[in-house]
Structures are given as C-alpha cells and as structure tokens.
Short mmCIF file of N, CA and C in Angstrom, two decimals:
data_model
loop_
_atom_site.label_atom_id
_atom_site.label_comp_id
_atom_site.label_asym_id
_atom_site.label_seq_id
_atom_site.Cartn_x
_atom_site.Cartn_y
_atom_site.Cartn_z
N UNK A 1 0.68 -1.24 -0.07
CA UNK A 1 -0.16 0.24 -0.02
C UNK A 1 0.92 1.23 0.41
N UNK A 2 0.94 2.04 -1.00
CA UNK A 2 1.51 3.07 -1.15
C UNK A 2 1.14 4.44 -0.26
N UNK A 3 2.00 5.17 0.24
CA UNK A 3 1.67 6.28 1.09
C UNK A 3 0.78 7.37 0.28
N UNK A 4 -0.29 8.11 0.87
CA UNK A 4 -0.37 9.46 0.05
C UNK A 4 -0.13 10.38 0.84
N UNK A 5 0.94 11.04 0.34
CA UNK A 5 1.47 12.46 1.12
C UNK A 5 0.29 13.53 1.01
N UNK A 6 -0.42 13.42 0.11
CA UNK A 6 -1.15 14.67 -0.45
C UNK A 6 -2.13 14.47 0.72
N UNK A 7 -2.74 13.45 1.12
CA UNK A 7 -3.93 13.38 1.65
C UNK A 7 -3.39 13.86 3.27
N UNK A 8 -2.00 13.02 3.52
CA UNK A 8 -1.61 13.37 5.01
C UNK A 8 -1.42 15.08 5.19
N UNK A 9 -0.98 15.60 3.87
CA UNK A 9 -0.99 17.14 4.10
C UNK A 9 -2.08 18.12 4.03
N UNK A 10 -3.15 17.50 3.53
CA UNK A 10 -4.03 18.01 3.60
C UNK A 10 -5.20 17.98 4.81
N UNK A 11 -4.93 16.78 5.74
CA UNK A 11 -5.45 16.35 6.84
C UNK A 11 -4.85 17.22 7.93
N UNK A 12 -3.37 17.44 7.49
CA UNK A 12 -2.79 18.37 8.54
C UNK A 12 -3.30 19.75 8.59
N UNK A 13 -3.48 20.47 7.25
CA UNK A 13 -3.66 21.92 7.22
C UNK A 13 -5.27 22.08 7.51
N UNK A 14 -5.76 20.80 7.16
CA UNK A 14 -7.33 21.11 7.44
C UNK A 14 -7.72 21.22 9.29
N UNK A 15 -6.56 20.81 9.82
CA UNK A 15 -6.34 20.93 11.41
C UNK A 15 -6.43 22.45 11.76
N UNK A 16 -6.01 23.32 11.15
CA UNK A 16 -5.48 24.45 11.26
C UNK A 16 -7.24 25.24 11.29
N UNK A 17 -7.29 25.83 12.37
CA UNK A 17 -9.06 26.70 12.16
C UNK A 17 -8.94 27.59 11.10
N UNK A 18 -8.18 28.09 10.79
CA UNK A 18 -8.17 29.36 9.90
C UNK A 18 -8.00 29.14 8.51
N UNK A 19 -8.19 27.59 7.96
CA UNK A 19 -7.90 27.15 6.75
C UNK A 19 -9.26 26.44 6.38
N UNK A 20 -9.25 26.15 5.21
CA UNK A 20 -10.28 25.29 4.41
C UNK A 20 -9.41 24.56 3.44
N UNK A 21 -9.32 23.35 3.49
CA UNK A 21 -8.64 22.64 2.59
C UNK A 21 -9.50 22.12 1.30
N UNK A 22 -9.07 22.11 0.24
CA UNK A 22 -9.74 21.29 -0.97
C UNK A 22 -9.00 20.61 -1.31
N UNK A 23 -9.08 19.04 -1.52
CA UNK A 23 -8.12 18.40 -2.39
C UNK A 23 -8.75 17.88 -3.25
N UNK A 24 -7.78 18.11 -4.38
CA UNK A 24 -8.31 17.86 -5.82
C UNK A 24 -7.54 16.59 -6.32
N UNK A 25 -8.33 15.53 -6.57
CA UNK A 25 -7.70 14.07 -7.24
C UNK A 25 -7.47 14.39 -8.54
N UNK A 26 -6.31 14.87 -8.62
CA UNK A 26 -5.31 14.87 -10.16
C UNK A 26 -4.49 13.64 -10.78
N UNK A 27 -4.79 12.77 -10.14
CA UNK A 27 -3.98 11.72 -10.73
C UNK A 27 -5.02 11.10 -11.52
N UNK A 28 -5.28 11.18 -12.52
CA UNK A 28 -6.34 10.83 -13.39
C UNK A 28 -6.08 9.43 -14.13
N UNK A 29 -4.89 8.81 -14.14
CA UNK A 29 -4.50 7.89 -14.46
C UNK A 29 -5.05 6.27 -13.72
N UNK A 30 -4.67 6.74 -12.01
CA UNK A 30 -4.87 5.99 -10.90
C UNK A 30 -5.60 6.90 -9.78
N UNK A 31 -6.73 7.48 -9.77
CA UNK A 31 -7.49 7.85 -8.75
C UNK A 31 -7.41 7.11 -7.93
N UNK A 32 -7.22 7.12 -6.38
CA UNK A 32 -7.45 6.69 -5.34
C UNK A 32 -7.20 7.21 -4.07
N UNK A 33 -7.30 8.62 -4.30
CA UNK A 33 -7.93 9.45 -3.29
C UNK A 33 -8.80 9.49 -2.57
N UNK A 34 -10.06 9.30 -3.23
CA UNK A 34 -11.21 9.08 -2.63
C UNK A 34 -11.53 7.69 -2.09
N UNK A 35 -11.05 6.86 -2.70
CA UNK A 35 -11.05 5.44 -2.13
C UNK A 35 -10.58 5.44 -0.59
N UNK A 36 -9.59 6.00 -0.68
CA UNK A 36 -8.85 6.17 0.44
C UNK A 36 -8.95 6.54 1.91
N UNK A 37 -10.08 7.71 1.23
CA UNK A 37 -10.64 8.60 2.31
C UNK A 37 -11.99 8.21 2.57
N UNK A 38 -12.71 6.66 1.84
CA UNK A 38 -14.09 6.24 1.93
C UNK A 38 -14.73 7.00 1.35
N UNK A 39 -14.85 7.85 0.47
CA UNK A 39 -15.76 9.02 -0.20
C UNK A 39 -15.91 8.02 -1.71
N UNK A 40 -16.93 7.66 -2.10
CA UNK A 40 -17.23 7.31 -3.66
C UNK A 40 -16.82 8.20 -4.55
N UNK A 41 -16.60 7.90 -5.66
CA UNK A 41 -16.06 8.96 -6.63
C UNK A 41 -17.08 9.09 -7.51
N UNK A 42 -16.99 10.34 -8.20
CA UNK A 42 -18.31 10.96 -8.86
C UNK A 42 -17.79 11.54 -10.21
N UNK A 43 -18.43 12.64 -10.31
CA UNK A 43 -18.11 13.43 -11.23
C UNK A 43 -17.29 14.69 -10.53
N UNK A 44 -16.41 15.20 -11.43
CA UNK A 44 -15.37 15.98 -10.57
C UNK A 44 -14.49 17.15 -11.66
N UNK A 45 -13.26 17.18 -11.23
CA UNK A 45 -12.58 17.94 -11.65
C UNK A 45 -12.63 17.97 -13.67
N UNK A 46 -12.26 16.85 -14.26
CA UNK A 46 -12.43 16.50 -15.70
C UNK A 46 -13.81 16.97 -16.25
N UNK A 47 -15.12 16.37 -15.38
CA UNK A 47 -16.19 17.03 -15.97
C UNK A 47 -16.43 18.54 -15.78
N UNK A 48 -15.49 19.46 -14.89
CA UNK A 48 -16.04 20.51 -14.81
C UNK A 48 -15.02 21.34 -16.00
N UNK A 49 -13.79 20.65 -16.46
CA UNK A 49 -12.77 21.24 -17.65
C UNK A 49 -14.02 20.82 -19.01
N UNK A 50 -14.46 19.76 -18.88
CA UNK A 50 -15.22 19.59 -20.38
C UNK A 50 -16.39 20.20 -20.54
N UNK A 51 -17.48 20.53 -19.69
CA UNK A 51 -18.68 21.60 -19.54
C UNK A 51 -18.34 22.80 -19.17
N UNK A 52 -18.40 23.70 -19.66
CA UNK A 52 -18.55 25.49 -19.29
C UNK A 52 -19.31 25.64 -18.82
N UNK A 53 -20.55 25.16 -18.68
CA UNK A 53 -21.84 25.57 -18.03
C UNK A 53 -22.15 25.49 -16.68
N UNK A 54 -20.96 24.32 -16.23
CA UNK A 54 -20.87 23.85 -14.93
C UNK A 54 -20.08 24.49 -14.00
N UNK A 55 -20.61 24.58 -12.72
CA UNK A 55 -19.91 25.16 -11.53
C UNK A 55 -19.10 23.75 -10.64
N UNK A 56 -17.34 24.15 -10.83
CA UNK A 56 -16.81 22.93 -10.15
C UNK A 56 -17.30 22.93 -9.01
N UNK A 57 -17.55 24.03 -8.19
CA UNK A 57 -17.97 24.05 -7.01
C UNK A 57 -19.01 22.83 -6.74
N UNK A 58 -19.89 22.38 -7.82
CA UNK A 58 -20.90 21.93 -7.38
C UNK A 58 -20.57 20.18 -7.34
N UNK A 59 -19.06 20.06 -7.71
CA UNK A 59 -18.78 18.82 -7.55
C UNK A 59 -17.85 18.42 -6.42
N UNK A 60 -18.00 19.45 -5.67
CA UNK A 60 -16.87 19.56 -4.34
C UNK A 60 -17.62 18.55 -3.29
N UNK A 61 -17.43 17.80 -3.02
CA UNK A 61 -17.82 17.23 -1.46
C UNK A 61 -17.10 17.42 -0.24
N UNK A 62 -18.00 17.83 0.85
CA UNK A 62 -17.57 18.23 2.02
C UNK A 62 -17.40 16.74 2.64
N UNK A 63 -16.43 16.61 3.77
CA UNK A 63 -15.96 15.34 4.29
C UNK A 63 -16.43 15.75 5.76
N UNK A 64 -16.24 14.73 6.64
CA UNK A 64 -16.52 14.52 7.86
C UNK A 64 -15.29 15.33 8.67
N UNK A 65 -14.53 15.41 7.91
CA UNK A 65 -13.23 16.44 8.66
C UNK A 65 -13.51 17.83 8.31
N UNK A 66 -13.71 18.48 9.41
CA UNK A 66 -13.76 20.15 9.41
C UNK A 66 -13.03 20.57 8.91
N UNK A 67 -13.06 21.41 8.03
CA UNK A 67 -12.18 22.24 7.11
C UNK A 67 -11.70 21.80 5.90
N UNK A 68 -12.19 20.25 5.68
CA UNK A 68 -11.29 19.32 4.25
C UNK A 68 -12.44 19.11 3.32
N UNK A 69 -12.69 19.21 1.92
CA UNK A 69 -13.18 18.99 1.02
C UNK A 69 -12.38 18.22 0.06
N UNK A 70 -13.31 17.40 -0.86
CA UNK A 70 -12.40 17.03 -1.80
C UNK A 70 -13.34 17.02 -3.26
N UNK A 71 -12.09 17.26 -4.51
CA UNK A 71 -12.68 17.40 -5.44
C UNK A 71 -12.52 15.91 -6.28
N UNK A 72 -13.55 15.23 -6.73
CA UNK A 72 -12.44 13.91 -7.55
C UNK A 72 -12.25 14.13 -8.86
N UNK A 73 -11.70 13.50 -9.50
CA UNK A 73 -11.17 13.11 -10.64
C UNK A 73 -11.83 13.54 -11.59
N UNK A 74 -13.08 12.64 -11.19
CA UNK A 74 -14.44 12.92 -12.06
C UNK A 74 -14.19 11.56 -13.67
N UNK A 75 -14.77 12.47 -14.78
CA UNK A 75 -14.81 11.34 -15.86
C UNK A 75 -13.54 10.97 -16.45
N UNK A 76 -13.19 9.60 -16.72
CA UNK A 76 -12.11 9.20 -17.80
C UNK A 76 -12.12 9.71 -19.19
N UNK A 77 -10.52 10.34 -19.32
CA UNK A 77 -10.72 10.82 -20.73
C UNK A 77 -9.00 10.50 -21.25
N UNK A 78 -8.84 10.62 -22.71
CA UNK A 78 -7.65 10.55 -22.81
C UNK A 78 -7.06 11.66 -23.19
N UNK A 79 -7.62 13.25 -23.12
CA UNK A 79 -7.11 14.04 -23.50
C UNK A 79 -6.85 15.29 -22.36
N UNK A 80 -6.81 14.41 -21.17
CA UNK A 80 -6.63 15.14 -19.83
C UNK A 80 -5.41 16.46 -20.13
N UNK A 81 -4.24 16.09 -20.65
CA UNK A 81 -2.93 17.30 -20.65
C UNK A 81 -3.76 18.45 -21.42
N UNK A 82 -4.60 18.04 -23.02
CA UNK A 82 -5.10 19.07 -23.48
C UNK A 82 -6.07 19.85 -22.95
N UNK A 83 -7.08 19.55 -21.99
CA UNK A 83 -8.10 20.08 -20.96
C UNK A 83 -7.11 20.83 -20.18
N UNK A 84 -6.22 20.28 -19.53
CA UNK A 84 -5.33 21.07 -18.45
C UNK A 84 -4.77 22.44 -19.03
N UNK A 85 -4.54 22.52 -20.24
CA UNK A 85 -3.73 23.67 -21.01
C UNK A 85 -4.74 24.27 -21.49
N UNK A 86 -5.91 24.07 -21.31
CA UNK A 86 -6.99 25.23 -22.01
C UNK A 86 -7.35 26.16 -21.17
N UNK A 87 -8.03 27.18 -21.93
CA UNK A 87 -8.42 28.53 -21.19
C UNK A 87 -9.30 28.17 -20.14
N UNK A 88 -10.50 27.08 -20.27
CA UNK A 88 -11.06 26.66 -19.10
C UNK A 88 -10.32 26.10 -17.71
N UNK A 89 -9.38 25.20 -18.13
CA UNK A 89 -8.73 24.91 -16.72
C UNK A 89 -8.58 26.03 -15.57
N UNK A 90 -7.89 27.26 -16.64
CA UNK A 90 -7.81 28.66 -15.51
C UNK A 90 -9.13 29.01 -14.76
N UNK A 91 -10.17 29.08 -15.82
CA UNK A 91 -11.38 29.15 -15.17
C UNK A 91 -12.00 28.50 -14.18
N UNK A 92 -11.87 27.11 -14.35
CA UNK A 92 -12.30 26.61 -13.26
C UNK A 92 -11.13 26.61 -11.65
N UNK A 93 -10.11 26.61 -12.23
CA UNK A 93 -9.17 26.90 -10.86
C UNK A 93 -9.68 28.18 -10.32
N UNK A 94 -9.86 29.45 -10.67
CA UNK A 94 -10.25 30.61 -10.48
C UNK A 94 -11.70 30.38 -9.72
N UNK A 95 -12.38 29.77 -10.18
CA UNK A 95 -13.78 29.43 -9.52
C UNK A 95 -13.90 28.88 -8.16
N UNK A 96 -12.96 27.80 -8.16
CA UNK A 96 -12.37 27.01 -7.17
C UNK A 96 -11.84 28.18 -5.88
N UNK A 97 -11.27 29.20 -6.29
CA UNK A 97 -10.43 29.89 -5.24
C UNK A 97 -11.41 31.16 -4.95
N UNK A 98 -11.86 31.43 -5.85
CA UNK A 98 -12.84 32.90 -6.00
C UNK A 98 -13.74 33.26 -4.07
N UNK A 99 -13.73 34.08 -3.75
CA UNK A 99 -14.26 34.50 -2.60
C UNK A 99 -13.95 33.86 -1.64
N UNK A 100 -12.84 33.19 -1.59
CA UNK A 100 -12.65 32.17 -0.51
C UNK A 100 -10.93 32.54 -0.04
N UNK A 101 -10.53 33.40 0.60
CA UNK A 101 -8.91 33.53 0.79
C UNK A 101 -8.64 33.04 1.84
N UNK A 102 -9.43 31.85 2.85
CA UNK A 102 -8.78 30.92 3.66
C UNK A 102 -8.41 29.67 2.73
N UNK A 103 -8.98 29.42 1.59
CA UNK A 103 -8.90 27.86 0.84
C UNK A 103 -7.40 27.86 0.60
N UNK A 104 -7.14 26.67 0.88
CA UNK A 104 -5.78 26.13 0.18
C UNK A 104 -6.11 24.82 -0.92
N UNK A 105 -5.96 25.02 -1.81
CA UNK A 105 -5.89 23.76 -2.72
C UNK A 105 -4.90 23.12 -3.01
N UNK A 106 -4.96 21.79 -2.72
CA UNK A 106 -4.06 20.65 -3.37
C UNK A 106 -4.52 19.70 -4.13
N UNK A 107 -3.41 19.74 -5.07
CA UNK A 107 -3.61 18.71 -6.27
C UNK A 107 -2.92 17.40 -5.69
N UNK A 108 -3.26 16.03 -6.06
CA UNK A 108 -2.90 14.88 -5.80
C UNK A 108 -2.74 14.18 -7.21
N UNK A 109 -1.18 14.34 -7.46
CA UNK A 109 -0.83 14.00 -8.97
C UNK A 109 -0.03 13.35 -8.74
N UNK A 110 0.08 12.39 -10.09
CA UNK A 110 0.94 11.19 -10.31
C UNK A 110 2.41 12.02 -10.20
N UNK A 111 3.54 11.05 -10.12
CA UNK A 111 4.89 11.51 -10.30
C UNK A 111 4.94 12.27 -11.51
N UNK A 112 5.32 13.39 -11.45
CA UNK A 112 5.71 14.19 -12.44
C UNK A 112 6.74 13.02 -13.92
N UNK A 113 7.29 12.20 -13.67
CA UNK A 113 7.94 11.47 -14.72
C UNK A 113 7.35 10.49 -14.99
N UNK A 114 6.09 10.64 -14.60
CA UNK A 114 5.36 9.27 -15.39
C UNK A 114 4.12 9.42 -15.68
N UNK A 115 3.73 10.71 -15.90
CA UNK A 115 2.60 11.78 -16.40
C UNK A 115 2.77 13.00 -16.92
N UNK A 116 2.35 13.11 -18.46
CA UNK A 116 2.56 14.29 -18.76
C UNK A 116 1.65 15.31 -18.32
N UNK A 117 0.42 14.87 -17.69
CA UNK A 117 -0.48 15.97 -17.15
C UNK A 117 -0.25 16.50 -16.09
N UNK A 118 0.86 15.82 -15.32
CA UNK A 118 1.60 16.55 -13.91
C UNK A 118 2.32 17.94 -14.41
N UNK A 119 3.03 17.55 -15.49
CA UNK A 119 3.89 18.80 -15.96
C UNK A 119 3.04 19.72 -16.66
N UNK A 120 1.89 19.43 -16.52
CA UNK A 120 1.05 20.63 -17.47
C UNK A 120 0.31 21.13 -15.97
N UNK A 121 -0.24 20.33 -15.29
CA UNK A 121 -0.87 20.82 -13.85
C UNK A 121 0.38 21.74 -13.11
N UNK A 122 1.46 21.54 -13.42
CA UNK A 122 2.65 22.43 -12.50
C UNK A 122 2.39 23.75 -13.13
N UNK A 123 2.24 24.29 -14.44
CA UNK A 123 2.02 25.59 -14.88
C UNK A 123 0.80 26.05 -14.38
N UNK A 124 0.07 25.68 -13.36
CA UNK A 124 -1.63 26.32 -13.06
C UNK A 124 -1.21 26.64 -11.82
N UNK A 125 -0.50 25.75 -11.03
CA UNK A 125 -0.57 26.01 -9.78
C UNK A 125 0.80 27.10 -9.31
N UNK A 126 0.68 27.65 -8.26
CA UNK A 126 1.60 28.45 -7.79
C UNK A 126 2.65 27.53 -6.77
N UNK A 127 2.59 26.49 -6.46
CA UNK A 127 3.83 26.10 -5.59
C UNK A 127 3.42 24.18 -6.29
N UNK A 128 4.64 23.92 -6.26
CA UNK A 128 4.90 22.34 -6.64
C UNK A 128 5.86 21.46 -5.02
N UNK A 129 5.21 20.77 -4.46
CA UNK A 129 5.79 20.07 -3.36
C UNK A 129 6.33 18.83 -3.99
N UNK A 130 7.52 18.80 -3.99
CA UNK A 130 8.13 17.10 -4.55
C UNK A 130 8.53 16.43 -3.44
N UNK A 131 7.99 15.35 -3.70
CA UNK A 131 8.25 14.05 -2.27
C UNK A 131 9.46 13.22 -3.15
N UNK A 132 10.15 13.18 -2.49
CA UNK A 132 11.37 12.18 -3.04
C UNK A 132 11.52 11.27 -1.75
N UNK A 133 12.25 9.82 -2.35
CA UNK A 133 12.31 8.86 -1.38
C UNK A 133 13.85 8.73 -1.46
N UNK A 134 14.92 8.86 -0.03
CA UNK A 134 16.14 8.94 -0.10
C UNK A 134 16.49 7.55 -0.54
N UNK A 135 16.09 6.59 -0.38
CA UNK A 135 16.69 5.52 -0.65
C UNK A 135 15.92 5.01 -1.98
N UNK A 136 15.59 5.58 -2.57
CA UNK A 136 14.88 5.21 -4.26
C UNK A 136 14.94 6.42 -5.45
N UNK A 137 15.08 7.67 -5.09
CA UNK A 137 14.89 8.50 -5.65
C UNK A 137 16.19 9.15 -6.39
N UNK A 138 16.52 8.88 -7.25
CA UNK A 138 18.09 9.41 -7.97
C UNK A 138 18.28 10.48 -7.83
N UNK A 139 19.48 11.20 -8.04
CA UNK A 139 19.65 12.49 -8.37
C UNK A 139 19.15 12.82 -9.79
N UNK A 140 19.67 12.03 -10.33
CA UNK A 140 19.02 12.59 -11.96
C UNK A 140 17.82 12.36 -12.23
N UNK A 141 16.80 11.58 -11.57
CA UNK A 141 15.44 11.69 -11.66
C UNK A 141 14.90 12.79 -10.78
N UNK A 142 15.59 13.24 -9.71
CA UNK A 142 14.98 14.49 -9.16
C UNK A 142 15.21 15.80 -10.21
N UNK A 143 16.49 15.97 -10.71
CA UNK A 143 16.70 17.20 -11.22
C UNK A 143 15.85 17.16 -12.88
N UNK A 144 15.68 15.64 -13.05
CA UNK A 144 14.83 15.74 -14.30
C UNK A 144 13.46 16.16 -13.97
N UNK A 145 13.11 15.46 -12.86
CA UNK A 145 11.32 16.11 -12.30
C UNK A 145 11.37 17.62 -12.24
N UNK A 146 12.64 18.22 -11.58
CA UNK A 146 12.31 19.32 -11.53
C UNK A 146 12.37 20.37 -12.48
N UNK A 147 13.04 19.63 -13.50
CA UNK A 147 13.32 19.96 -14.95
C UNK A 147 11.75 20.26 -15.40
N UNK A 148 11.01 19.72 -15.08
CA UNK A 148 9.36 19.40 -15.90
C UNK A 148 8.75 20.30 -15.20
N UNK A 149 9.30 20.83 -14.01
CA UNK A 149 7.99 21.59 -13.17
C UNK A 149 8.59 23.09 -13.41
N UNK A 150 9.19 23.60 -14.19
CA UNK A 150 9.52 24.89 -14.37
C UNK A 150 8.28 25.82 -14.70
N UNK A 151 8.24 27.03 -14.04
CA UNK A 151 6.69 27.72 -14.05
C UNK A 151 6.23 27.76 -12.67
N UNK A 152 6.82 26.89 -11.88
CA UNK A 152 5.93 27.45 -10.16
C UNK A 152 7.16 27.26 -9.14
N UNK A 153 6.77 27.49 -8.12
CA UNK A 153 7.83 27.42 -7.05
C UNK A 153 7.94 25.95 -6.52
N UNK A 154 9.16 25.62 -6.48
CA UNK A 154 9.17 24.22 -5.96
C UNK A 154 9.56 23.76 -4.72
N UNK A 155 9.16 23.16 -3.72
CA UNK A 155 9.65 22.62 -2.10
C UNK A 155 9.69 21.04 -2.26
N UNK A 156 10.74 21.14 -1.96
CA UNK A 156 11.53 19.22 -1.90
C UNK A 156 10.96 18.65 -0.41
N UNK A 157 10.31 17.50 -0.42
CA UNK A 157 10.23 16.89 0.81
C UNK A 157 10.63 15.54 1.06
#
C-alpha cells in the first residue's frame, strides 16, 4: 500500500482552524484518493473542464473532517493534458478559489516523470511540493523532475 502524502498534508492543514482545504484528485490515470478517504467517486475536475456551463464547486464533496473538502478526478478521458492546458482549466481553478481567501487547494497528482499531465498541471499552480524517497529517488531523476516543473515554485520533501 503506497503512502499518500497529499492526503496527509491536507488533513494536517485542515486541522488549522483558520484554513479550509480542498484536496483535488488529479492523478487521472490511477485515482485512489477518494477511496482511501472512504468517499465514493463521482463527477469532478475533468467534468468541470469538459462542460463550460457547470460550476466546479457543485462537484466538491464536504468531508466529515472539519475544514476538508475533496474534488474527485471525474470522468475518464484520454485528453487530460489538452484539457489542463486549456483556458477552461484556468477558469475552473479561479472559480475554486474565488471568494475564499482561506482556501488552500492541494492537487494529488501522479509522479511527474510518469504522466505528462503532472507537468501541465504544474504550470497552473502556485507551488509544487516534490516528494522524494532517499533510498529510491536518484539525483538524476530529481533533476529531471524539477526540470519538468518550470513555471512554479518548488519545495522538496
């Protein structure tokens, strides 16, 4: 069973009373965040990208953890990188943060070297947190991953 650092981070931040956390399932190839939280999947981020008439907030699921909400990955599609690179993705992200200065949005994405949509997503966010494993991640892989994340501030963990 692999760890999920995004869930751990979201739960930790949600414990801060002045914050509201939205955890977005952005591992579109193997979405498992909601399952790990015991929440059934449903329409979500991809559906909001596909339909300009939908309010992405309508797909946000409030959890029983105070301050924590989740947005499912949504529909399966082969053109996720193109959808993420579209103007619609910027609109969706703007709607998810509009009017709520306390909201932090965390994207649970796949490893950057395994999926091109992680690189596209990195261009849309303010900061990327790179999780490395001391016993498995090579320096060459880390340098390559960071190279793919140009355009956003990077933190290593």
